[in-house]
Amino acid sequence: MSDSRQSEIAAALADVRSRIPAHVTLIVVTKTFPASDVEILYQLGERNFGENRDSEGSEKSLDLPEDSIWHFQGAIQSNKLRSIVQWSDFIHSLDDISHARKISSLADEANKKQSCFIQINLDPEINENSQRSGISIDELDSFAEAAAAMTGITVVGVMGVGPLNADPRPAFATLEKASQALQKTIPGATLISGGMSGDFEIALEFGATHVRVGSSILGSR
Ligand SMILES: *Cc1c(COP(=O)(O)O)cnc(C)c1O
């Protein structure tokens, strides 16, 4: 493990940490970075790690001590769910009720409750050309009711991805509104996963409880 990589990560992490209030959970997004970086982060005191791919997440999570907490935030492929339910503590990208059913039965089988965020599509206009995943806010009530009835799932909140080249404020305002709507159906689902390297400070203004930060800490991919 190189000392220079260690000090590079420590400095970037300290800078990001200084901009996040203590009550907010920082998820360090370690996708594409080696397990040695995750070990450095662990030694620096980080416990929450985010991955977009099952294969990477399942391998890296095996290398880390038991008290590390793993977040799956990538597009869900149904055939990967059995593995994802094994290694992930939180799934952030739930947006399909058939995936919810499958997660619930796999979690029942594994004797766990799988914590899930419902992903909300924050695009201003949702049409067949929408690239981004997530359900529309109009679908949230019925989706949440259906998911809440599933024995293997605990819905913990909402997740969203801000726009790439536009003001993220309207998007995070929508996410905050979705959170309030969700809590009418599921009062305990208070978490908001919003904000990445480029926009986490704005997400915090709109009540984010979890931020997912990769490149500001680990460098560009
Ligand atoms: C990659 C990714 C992040 C982290 O992005 P950075 O710009 O590297 O901070 C956060 N959330 C999701 C869903 C991602 O795919």
XYZ file of C-alpha atoms in Angstrom, residues 14 39 42 60 111 114 119 148 152 209 212:
11
model
C -10.537 15.630 4.813
C -8.577 -0.487 2.744
C -11.270 1.985 6.073
C -14.383 -5.818 -2.343
C -33.194 -14.408 6.728
C -33.023 -5.758 2.700
C -34.952 5.721 -6.916
C -44.089 -1.729 2.020
C -38.168 -9.022 2.968
C -29.103 12.434 4.669
C -22.480 9.433 -2.606
